Amino acid sequence: MLLVPMFSTRKEALGSMGNDAPLACLSAFQPLPYEYFKQLFAQVTNPPIDPFREKVVMSMQCPIGPEANLLQPSNQQVHRIWLPNPILSIPDINLLKRNSHRGWKTKVLDITFRFEDGIKGYIDCIDDICRQGYRAASSGYQLIVISDRNAGHGKVPVSALLALGALHHYLI
């Protein structure tokens, strides 16, 4: 990409690092749901943040659990679990499943469906995830884990992004 033009023209090749692929919503193909969430530009701060102050200003920590009203200070505001980063390992997820932090309960929702059910099974599975999530929230569960661990022979998972998005919008 760079060396061949340099050898043939004896000049440095011009190029850019941009992504010129069409947006997923304008694509002629059927992109995966993840394609709709690509960032198309580099985000920078102005003024730039130096490495010494970066840890003070930026954080990967993720609070999870019920969020209390910030306008009404109470003890409920400190009842959240703080994860050091948004990437969870299997042992981390297993800890959350067995969680008993401040009496919280965790509900695991299966996001798999039978392969032979096809598209109807896919849509029914998403509807079922939403109904189960609503019942769990109504029953006092503070954490809901969506899981595709039952995927295997004859069972395929729904897209985790689609399942999570559907459940989120159903609950709000």
N, CA and C of each residue as an Amber inpcrd file, in Angstrom:
protein
   516
   0.8100000  -1.1850000   0.0000000   0.0000000   0.0000000   0.0000000
   0.8630000   1.2620000   0.0000000   1.9430000   1.2360000   0.7250000
   2.8300000   2.3890000   0.7280000   4.1110000   2.1470000  -0.0600000
   4.6740000   0.9510000   0.0630000   5.9740000   0.7050000  -0.5460000
   5.9290000   0.5690000  -2.0650000   4.9250000  -0.1050000  -2.6090000
   4.8530000  -0.3060000  -4.0590000   4.7580000   1.0290000  -4.7940000
   3.8660000   1.9670000  -4.3880000   3.8540000   3.2740000  -5.0660000
   5.1750000   4.0370000  -4.9060000   5.8220000   3.8820000  -3.7660000
   7.1010000   4.5760000  -3.5700000   8.1630000   4.0380000  -4.5230000
   8.2050000   2.7170000  -4.7230000   9.1930000   2.1280000  -5.6270000
   8.9100000   2.5070000  -7.0770000   7.6360000   2.5280000  -7.4550000
   7.3080000   2.7830000  -8.8580000   7.3770000   4.2660000  -9.2220000
   7.0190000   5.1670000  -8.3120000   6.9990000   6.6060000  -8.6390000
   8.1350000   7.3910000  -8.0000000   8.8530000   6.7760000  -7.0970000
   9.9320000   7.4270000  -6.3530000   9.4320000   8.6240000  -5.5370000
   8.1800000   8.5250000  -5.1230000   7.5760000   9.5530000  -4.2730000
   6.8130000   8.8570000  -3.1550000   6.6360000   9.6030000  -2.0690000
   5.8530000   9.0500000  -0.9680000   4.3840000   9.0510000  -1.3580000
   3.7250000   7.9320000  -1.1220000   2.3080000   7.7950000  -1.4730000
   1.4370000   8.6240000  -0.5490000   0.3670000   9.1480000  -1.1140000
  -0.6050000   9.8850000  -0.3300000  -1.7170000   8.9350000   0.0940000
  -2.2650000   9.1710000   1.2410000  -3.3640000   8.3290000   1.7040000
  -3.9890000   8.9450000   2.9300000  -5.0450000   8.3390000   3.3760000
  -5.6960000   8.8150000   4.5880000  -6.0820000   7.6130000   5.4290000
  -6.3630000   7.8840000   6.6760000  -6.7440000   6.7990000   7.5640000
  -8.2530000   6.7970000   7.8180000  -9.0150000   7.5200000   7.0270000
 -10.4500000   7.5940000   7.2140000 -11.1490000   6.3190000   6.7880000
 -12.3650000   6.1720000   7.2450000 -13.1910000   5.0260000   6.8770000
 -14.2020000   5.5150000   5.8560000 -14.0660000   5.0720000   4.6120000
 -14.9770000   5.5420000   3.5710000 -16.1000000   4.5450000   3.2730000
 -16.2850000   3.5770000   4.1570000 -17.3910000   2.6290000   3.9990000
 -18.7040000   3.3600000   4.2600000 -19.7800000   2.9730000   3.5610000
 -21.0600000   3.6590000   3.7980000 -21.5670000   3.3860000   5.2140000
 -22.3750000   4.3100000   5.7230000 -22.9980000   4.1060000   7.0210000
 -23.8700000   2.8600000   6.9640000 -24.0070000   2.1760000   8.0840000
 -24.7760000   0.9350000   8.1210000 -26.2160000   1.1570000   7.6640000
 -26.7930000   2.3100000   8.0260000 -28.1900000   2.5660000   7.6600000
 -28.3460000   2.8180000   6.1600000 -27.2470000   3.1270000   5.4540000
 -27.3030000   3.3730000   4.0160000 -26.7130000   2.2170000   3.2020000
 -26.2810000   1.1770000   3.8800000 -25.6370000   0.0460000   3.2210000
 -26.6430000  -0.7800000   2.4240000 -26.2110000  -1.2870000   1.2730000
 -27.0610000  -2.1490000   0.4450000 -27.1100000  -3.5640000   1.0210000
 -26.1900000  -3.8750000   1.9200000 -26.1430000  -5.2040000   2.5350000
 -26.9280000  -5.1950000   3.8410000 -27.0010000  -6.3180000   4.5110000
 -27.6690000  -6.4000000   5.8130000 -26.6080000  -6.4220000   6.9020000
 -26.2220000  -5.2480000   7.4020000 -25.1690000  -5.2240000   8.4220000
 -25.6680000  -5.7450000   9.7670000 -24.7280000  -6.1960000  10.5800000
 -25.0370000  -6.6130000  11.9450000 -25.4080000  -5.3860000  12.7760000
 -26.1600000  -5.5770000  13.8440000 -26.5180000  -4.4160000  14.6790000
 -25.2970000  -3.6400000  15.1840000 -24.1720000  -4.3190000  15.3990000
 -22.9750000  -3.6600000  15.9120000 -22.4290000  -2.6280000  14.9300000
 -22.6970000  -2.8040000  13.6330000 -22.1900000  -1.8780000  12.6250000
 -22.8060000  -0.4870000  12.7620000 -23.9770000  -0.3960000  13.3760000
 -24.6400000   0.8910000  13.5350000 -24.0020000   1.7400000  14.6290000
 -23.0870000   1.1760000  15.4100000 -22.5340000   1.8680000  16.5670000
 -21.0500000   2.1730000  16.4230000 -20.5740000   2.2930000  15.2110000
 -19.1690000   2.6310000  15.0030000 -18.9770000   4.1350000  15.0810000
 -17.9280000   4.5450000  15.7480000 -17.5980000   5.9570000  15.8220000
 -16.7760000   6.2940000  14.5900000 -17.1650000   7.3230000  13.8620000
 -16.5310000   7.6350000  12.5870000 -15.4620000   8.7230000  12.6950000
 -15.1740000   9.1950000  13.8770000 -14.1720000  10.2340000  14.0130000
 -13.4430000  10.0550000  15.3300000 -12.2740000  10.6490000  15.4080000
 -11.5020000  10.6040000  16.6410000 -11.9660000  11.7430000  17.5340000
 -12.3400000  11.4190000  18.7460000 -12.8260000  12.4320000  19.6750000
 -11.6500000  12.9440000  20.4880000 -11.5170000  14.2550000  20.5460000
 -10.4090000  14.8490000  21.2890000 -10.9590000  15.8830000  22.2610000
 -10.1610000  16.2070000  23.2600000 -10.5520000  17.2530000  24.2060000
  -9.8580000  18.5390000  23.7950000 -10.4820000  19.6460000  24.1100000
  -9.8900000  20.9230000  23.7980000 -10.0040000  21.7930000  25.0410000
  -8.9620000  22.1690000  25.6980000  -7.5680000  21.8980000  25.3660000
  -7.1910000  20.4400000  25.6470000  -6.1060000  20.0020000  25.0460000
  -5.6820000  18.6140000  25.2670000  -5.3940000  18.3320000  26.7400000
  -5.6730000  17.1060000  27.1520000  -5.4050000  16.7070000  28.5320000
  -4.0470000  16.0260000  28.5750000  -3.1850000  16.5190000  29.4450000
  -1.8490000  15.9330000  29.5360000  -1.9050000  14.6380000  30.3450000
  -0.8930000  13.7970000  30.1940000  -0.8930000  12.4930000  30.8680000
  -0.9600000  12.5730000  32.3910000  -0.5220000  13.6750000  32.9730000
  -0.5190000  13.8040000  34.4310000  -1.9260000  14.0100000  34.9800000
  -2.7750000  14.7120000  34.2450000  -4.1360000  15.0030000  34.7080000
  -5.1710000  14.0460000  34.1410000  -4.7580000  13.1890000  33.2480000
  -5.6960000  12.2950000  32.5700000  -6.4460000  11.3910000  33.5530000
  -5.7560000  10.8490000  34.5510000  -6.4010000   9.9550000  35.5170000
  -7.4330000  10.6790000  36.3730000  -7.2590000  11.9790000  36.5690000
  -8.2010000  12.7490000  37.3690000  -9.4860000  13.0180000  36.5750000
  -9.3420000  13.2610000  35.2770000 -10.4650000  13.6770000  34.4460000
 -11.2080000  12.4860000  33.8200000 -10.4890000  11.4570000  33.4400000
 -11.1020000  10.3380000  32.7220000 -11.0800000   9.0780000  33.5740000
 -12.1190000   8.2780000  33.4210000 -12.2120000   7.0570000  34.2000000
 -12.9500000   5.9950000  33.4130000 -12.5770000   4.7540000  33.6040000
 -13.2720000   3.6280000  32.9900000 -14.2070000   2.9580000  33.9930000
 -14.2560000   3.4610000  35.2220000 -15.0970000   2.8500000  36.2500000
 -16.5700000   2.9000000  35.8410000 -17.2750000   1.8340000  36.1730000
 -18.6960000   1.7310000  35.8250000 -19.5110000   1.4080000  37.0680000
 -20.3810000   2.3250000  37.4670000 -21.2780000   2.0130000  38.5830000
 -22.4550000   1.1870000  38.0760000 -22.8170000   0.1400000  38.8000000
 -23.9850000  -0.6490000  38.4200000 -24.9060000  -0.7820000  39.6190000
 -26.1520000  -1.0010000  39.3280000 -27.1520000  -1.1490000  40.3730000
 -28.0950000   0.0310000  40.4040000 -29.0740000  -0.0260000  41.2910000
 -30.0800000   1.0320000  41.3640000 -29.4530000   2.3920000  41.6330000
 -29.9430000   3.3890000  40.9370000 -29.4250000   4.7480000  41.0760000
 -30.4520000   5.5930000  41.8160000 -30.0170000   6.2290000  42.8630000
 -30.9270000   7.0680000  43.6550000 -31.0100000   8.4630000  43.0430000
 -31.9670000   9.2380000  43.4810000 -32.1700000  10.5980000  43.0050000
 -31.0690000  11.4990000  43.5620000 -30.2930000  12.1350000  42.6770000
 -29.2070000  13.0060000  43.1110000 -29.7150000  14.2740000  43.7940000
 -30.9400000  14.6540000  43.5110000 -31.4890000  15.8810000  44.0900000
 -32.0090000  15.6790000  45.5060000 -32.1400000  14.4130000  45.9200000
 -32.5930000  14.1140000  47.2750000 -31.5550000  13.2180000  47.9510000
 -30.5620000  13.8040000  48.5960000 -29.5000000  13.0000000  49.2140000
 -30.0570000  11.9770000  50.2110000 -29.5420000  10.7570000  50.0850000
 -29.9620000   9.6920000  50.9980000 -28.8880000   8.6050000  51.0220000
 -29.0870000   7.6140000  51.8960000 -28.1530000   6.4950000  51.9930000
 -28.1760000   5.6230000  50.7390000 -29.2500000   5.6810000  49.9680000
 -29.3790000   4.8360000  48.7730000 -28.3400000   5.1790000  47.7060000
 -27.7680000   6.3860000  47.7530000 -26.8200000   6.8070000  46.7220000
 -25.4790000   6.0860000  46.8140000 -25.1990000   5.4670000  47.9310000
 -23.9160000   4.7820000  48.0730000 -24.0650000   3.2680000  47.9590000
 -25.2100000   2.8080000  47.5140000 -25.4680000   1.3730000  47.4370000
 -25.1870000   0.8010000  46.0600000 -24.2540000   1.3220000  45.3530000
 -23.9580000   0.8310000  44.0150000 -22.6390000   0.0520000  44.0270000
 -22.4680000  -0.8030000  43.0440000 -21.2170000  -1.5460000  42.8710000
 -20.4080000  -0.8170000  41.8060000 -19.1490000  -0.5550000  42.1010000
 -18.2740000   0.1340000  41.1520000 -17.3160000  -0.8760000  40.5430000
 -17.4020000  -1.0540000  39.2450000 -16.4950000  -1.9440000  38.5260000
 -15.3120000  -1.1250000  38.0150000 -14.0970000  -1.6760000  38.0470000
 -12.9320000  -0.8980000  37.6180000 -12.9280000  -0.5910000  36.1180000
 -13.6100000  -1.4210000  35.3060000 -13.6970000  -1.1590000  33.8640000
 -14.9340000  -1.8530000  33.3030000 -15.3490000  -1.5060000  32.0900000
 -16.5930000  -2.0660000  31.5560000 -16.4800000  -3.4870000  31.0120000
 -15.2770000  -4.0330000  30.9500000 -15.0810000  -5.3850000  30.4200000
 -15.1380000  -6.3740000  31.5810000 -16.0880000  -7.3110000  31.5100000
 -16.2340000  -8.3070000  32.5720000 -15.7160000  -9.6610000  32.1020000
 -14.9670000 -10.3200000  32.9530000 -14.5220000 -11.6810000  32.6660000
 -15.6100000 -12.6550000  33.1350000 -15.4850000 -13.9110000  32.7870000
 -16.4550000 -14.9160000  33.2330000 -16.4690000 -15.0230000  34.7570000
 -15.3120000 -15.0200000  35.4450000 -15.3680000 -15.0140000  36.9190000
 -16.0750000 -13.7730000  37.4870000 -15.8880000 -12.5990000  36.8360000
 -16.5760000 -11.3830000  37.2960000 -18.0840000 -11.5530000  37.1810000
 -18.5430000 -12.0880000  36.0680000 -19.9850000 -12.2810000  35.8600000
 -20.5150000 -13.3070000  36.8510000 -19.7500000 -14.3590000  37.1060000
 -20.1910000 -15.3510000  38.0920000 -20.3200000 -14.7380000  39.4820000
 -19.4190000 -13.8110000  39.8210000 -19.5370000 -13.1020000  41.1050000
 -20.8170000 -12.2670000  41.1520000 -21.1260000 -11.5920000  40.0520000
 -22.3530000 -10.7970000  40.0150000 -23.5980000 -11.6760000  40.1250000
 -23.5420000 -12.8690000  39.5240000 -24.6920000 -13.7850000  39.5960000
 -24.9340000 -14.2400000  41.0340000 -23.8560000 -14.4460000  41.7930000
 -23.9810000 -14.9080000  43.1830000 -24.0070000 -13.7480000  44.1720000
 -24.1050000 -12.5600000  43.6670000 -24.0420000 -11.3340000  44.4400000
 -25.0880000 -11.2930000  45.5630000 -24.6710000 -10.8150000  46.7220000
 -25.6260000 -10.5700000  47.8130000 -25.3450000  -9.2010000  48.4260000
 -24.7320000  -8.3100000  47.6600000 -24.3830000  -6.9600000  48.0960000
 -25.6250000  -6.2140000  48.5710000 -25.6690000  -5.8900000  49.8440000
 -26.7570000  -5.1290000  50.4470000 -28.1400000  -5.7420000  50.1860000
 -28.1740000  -7.0730000  50.0930000 -29.4480000  -7.7580000  49.9110000
 -29.9630000  -7.7610000  48.4780000 -29.1220000  -7.3740000  47.5350000
 -29.5470000  -7.3580000  46.1360000 -29.7630000  -8.7710000  45.6260000
 -30.6500000  -8.9070000  44.6640000 -30.8780000 -10.1880000  43.9970000
 -30.5240000 -10.0260000  42.5180000 -30.0020000 -11.0980000  41.9370000
 -29.6330000 -11.0840000  40.5260000 -30.4680000 -12.0990000  39.7700000
 -31.0070000 -11.6900000  38.6480000 -31.7930000 -12.5690000  37.7790000
 -31.0140000 -12.7600000  36.4890000 -30.8510000 -14.0210000  36.0620000
 -30.1720000 -14.3390000  34.8120000 -31.2350000 -14.6620000  33.7580000
 -31.1780000 -13.9710000  32.6330000 -32.1160000 -14.2030000  31.5430000
 -31.3920000 -14.8990000  30.3920000 -31.9580000 -15.9880000  29.9300000
 -31.4010000 -16.7350000  28.8070000 -31.7940000 -16.0370000  27.5100000
 -30.8180000 -15.7310000  26.6500000 -31.1180000 -15.0570000  25.3880000
 -30.9260000 -15.9950000  24.1930000 -31.1730000 -17.2760000  24.3950000
 -31.0620000 -18.2300000  23.2920000 -32.4560000 -18.7220000  22.8890000
 -32.5380000 -19.2060000  21.6590000 -33.7850000 -19.7800000  21.1590000
 -33.4420000 -20.9630000  20.2610000 -34.4310000 -21.7870000  19.9840000
 -34.1960000 -22.9670000  19.1440000 -33.9820000 -22.5450000  17.6970000
 -32.9460000 -23.0800000  17.0780000 -32.5710000 -22.7280000  15.7120000
 -33.7110000 -22.9970000  14.7290000 -34.4030000 -24.1200000  14.9130000
 -35.4620000 -24.4860000  13.9590000 -36.6630000 -23.5430000  14.0210000
 -36.7640000 -22.6880000  15.0540000 -37.8690000 -21.7360000  15.1400000
 -37.6770000 -20.5340000  14.2140000 -36.4600000 -20.3530000  13.7200000
 -36.1850000 -19.3120000  12.7330000 -36.4300000 -17.8970000  13.2340000
 -36.8370000 -17.0200000  12.3040000 -37.0470000 -15.6010000  12.6190000
 -38.1340000 -15.4220000  13.6780000 -39.1850000 -16.2180000  13.5890000
 -40.2650000 -16.1260000  14.5890000 -39.7120000 -16.4310000  15.9830000
 -38.8520000 -17.4290000  16.0810000 -38.2200000 -17.7520000  17.3600000
 -37.3440000 -16.6140000  17.8640000 -36.6590000 -15.9440000  16.9430000
 -35.8020000 -14.8070000  17.2870000 -36.6330000 -13.6870000  17.8940000
 -37.7160000 -13.3350000  17.2190000 -38.5890000 -12.2560000  17.6890000
 -39.2820000 -12.6490000  18.9940000 -39.7550000 -13.8950000  19.0800000
 -40.3930000 -14.3650000  20.3120000 -39.4200000 -14.3480000  21.4840000
 -38.1560000 -14.6740000  21.2090000 -37.1360000 -14.6780000  22.2580000
 -36.9190000 -13.2640000  22.8000000 -36.8560000 -12.2790000  21.9020000
 -36.6810000 -10.8880000  22.3410000 -37.8800000 -10.4450000  23.1770000
 -39.0910000 -10.7880000  22.7290000 -40.2890000 -10.4530000  23.5090000
 -40.2610000 -11.1190000  24.8800000 -39.8160000 -12.3840000  24.9100000
 -39.7500000 -13.1200000  26.1730000 -38.7120000 -12.5080000  27.1160000
 -37.5820000 -12.0850000  26.5740000 -36.5410000 -11.4260000  27.3800000
 -37.1250000 -10.1780000  28.0350000 -37.8760000  -9.3970000  27.2590000
 -38.4740000  -8.1630000  27.7960000 -39.4760000  -8.4740000  28.9030000
 -40.3250000  -9.4650000  28.6830000 -41.3270000  -9.8200000  29.7030000
 -40.6570000 -10.3460000  30.9720000 -39.6580000 -11.2220000  30.8060000
 -38.9560000 -11.7670000  31.9800000 -38.2210000 -10.6680000  32.7380000
 -37.6090000  -9.7500000  32.0030000 -36.9030000  -8.6380000  32.6430000
 -37.8430000  -7.7460000  33.4250000 -39.0150000  -7.4930000  32.8660000
 -40.0120000  -6.6750000  33.5580000 -40.4800000  -7.3670000  34.8400000
 -40.7500000  -8.6770000  34.7370000 -41.1780000  -9.4370000  35.9230000
 -40.0870000  -9.4330000  36.9920000 -38.8270000  -9.5690000  36.5500000
 -37.7160000  -9.5710000  37.5060000 -37.6070000  -8.2220000  38.2100000
 -37.6930000  -7.1380000  37.4440000 -37.6030000  -5.7960000  38.0410000
 -38.7880000  -5.5510000  38.9850000 -39.9620000  -6.0120000  38.5970000
 -41.1570000  -5.8430000  39.4340000 -41.0810000  -6.6870000  40.7050000
 -40.3260000  -7.7820000  40.6470000 -40.1980000  -8.6780000  41.7990000
 -39.0600000  -8.2830000  42.7330000 -38.3880000  -7.1770000  42.4350000
 -37.3590000  -6.6880000  43.3480000 -35.9370000  -7.0820000  42.9990000
 -35.6950000  -7.6210000  41.8160000 -34.3210000  -7.9260000  41.4100000
 -33.6220000  -6.6180000  41.0370000 -32.4240000  -6.4120000  41.5810000
 -31.6890000  -5.1820000  41.3010000 -30.7540000  -5.3280000  40.1030000
 -30.2650000  -6.5350000  39.8480000 -29.3660000  -6.7710000  38.7180000
 -29.9790000  -7.8080000  37.7890000 -29.9000000  -7.5410000  36.4920000
 -30.3570000  -8.4900000  35.4800000 -29.1710000  -8.7890000  34.5770000
 -28.8290000 -10.0640000  34.4620000 -27.7290000 -10.5060000  33.6090000
 -28.3390000 -11.2280000  32.4170000 -27.9890000 -10.7870000  31.2040000
 -28.4370000 -11.5290000  30.0300000 -27.3100000 -12.4850000  29.6510000
 -27.6800000 -13.7210000  29.3390000 -26.6690000 -14.7590000  29.1420000
 -26.9720000 -15.6040000  27.9120000 -25.9290000 -15.8880000  27.1530000
 -26.0510000 -16.8090000  26.0170000 -25.2980000 -18.1120000  26.2900000
 -25.0560000 -18.4200000  27.5590000 -24.2940000 -19.6160000  27.9300000
 -25.0030000 -20.9090000  27.5440000 -26.3250000 -20.8670000  27.2950000
 -27.0560000 -22.0730000  26.8950000 -26.9820000 -22.3260000  25.3910000
 -26.2570000 -21.4970000  24.6620000 -26.1120000 -21.7070000  23.2180000
 -25.3420000 -23.0060000  22.9950000 -25.7480000 -23.7140000  21.9940000
 -25.1000000 -24.9850000  21.6900000 -25.8930000 -25.7120000  20.6370000
 -25.8840000 -27.0160000  20.7130000 -26.5640000 -27.8320000  19.7170000
 -28.0550000 -27.4950000  19.6650000 -28.4880000 -26.9100000  18.5660000
 -29.8980000 -26.6050000  18.3740000 -30.3680000 -25.2960000  18.9740000
 -29.5170000 -24.6270000  19.7820000 -29.9030000 -23.3450000  20.3830000
 -28.8940000 -22.2800000  19.9720000 -29.4130000 -21.1580000  19.4760000
 -28.5530000 -20.0580000  19.0460000 -28.9110000 -18.7970000  19.8330000
 -27.9260000 -17.9140000  20.0410000 -28.2140000 -16.7050000  20.8230000
 -28.7520000 -15.5670000  19.9640000 -29.5730000 -14.7440000  20.5770000
 -29.9810000 -13.4690000  20.0000000 -28.7850000 -12.5440000  20.1450000
 -28.6580000 -11.5580000  19.2780000 -27.5960000 -10.5610000  19.4140000
 -27.6930000  -9.9250000  20.8040000 -26.5940000  -9.9480000  21.5510000
 -26.5900000  -9.3980000  22.9140000 -26.9310000  -7.9060000  22.8990000
 -26.4240000  -7.1830000  21.9100000 -26.7140000  -5.7570000  21.8060000
 -28.2010000  -5.5190000  21.5840000 -28.8070000  -6.3280000  20.7160000
 -30.2340000  -6.1900000  20.4440000 -31.0710000  -6.5670000  21.6710000
 -30.6950000  -7.6410000  22.3490000 -31.4240000  -8.0720000  23.5510000
 -31.3360000  -7.0170000  24.6430000 -30.1550000  -6.4850000  24.8580000
 -29.9670000  -5.4750000  25.8950000 -30.7200000  -4.1900000  25.5630000
 -30.6480000  -3.7630000  24.3060000 -31.3620000  -2.5560000  23.8860000
 -32.8670000  -2.7160000  24.0240000 -33.3890000  -3.8730000  23.6060000
 -34.8320000  -4.1240000  23.7040000 -35.2760000  -4.1330000  25.1690000
 -34.5040000  -4.8040000  26.0190000 -34.8520000  -4.8770000  27.4400000
 -34.8000000  -3.4910000  28.0790000 -33.7720000  -2.7240000  27.7610000
 -33.6380000  -1.3740000  28.3130000 -34.8590000  -0.5250000  27.9620000
 -35.2360000  -0.5190000  26.6960000 -36.3690000   0.3140000  26.2730000
 -37.6960000  -0.2030000  26.8150000 -37.7960000  -1.4960000  27.0040000
 -39.0190000  -2.0530000  27.5810000 -39.1770000  -1.6120000  29.0410000
 -38.0460000  -1.5650000  29.7570000 -38.0960000  -1.2120000  31.1790000
 -38.2870000   0.2870000  31.4180000 -37.8330000   1.1150000  30.4740000
 -38.0220000   2.5620000  30.6990000 -39.3710000   2.9790000  30.1630000
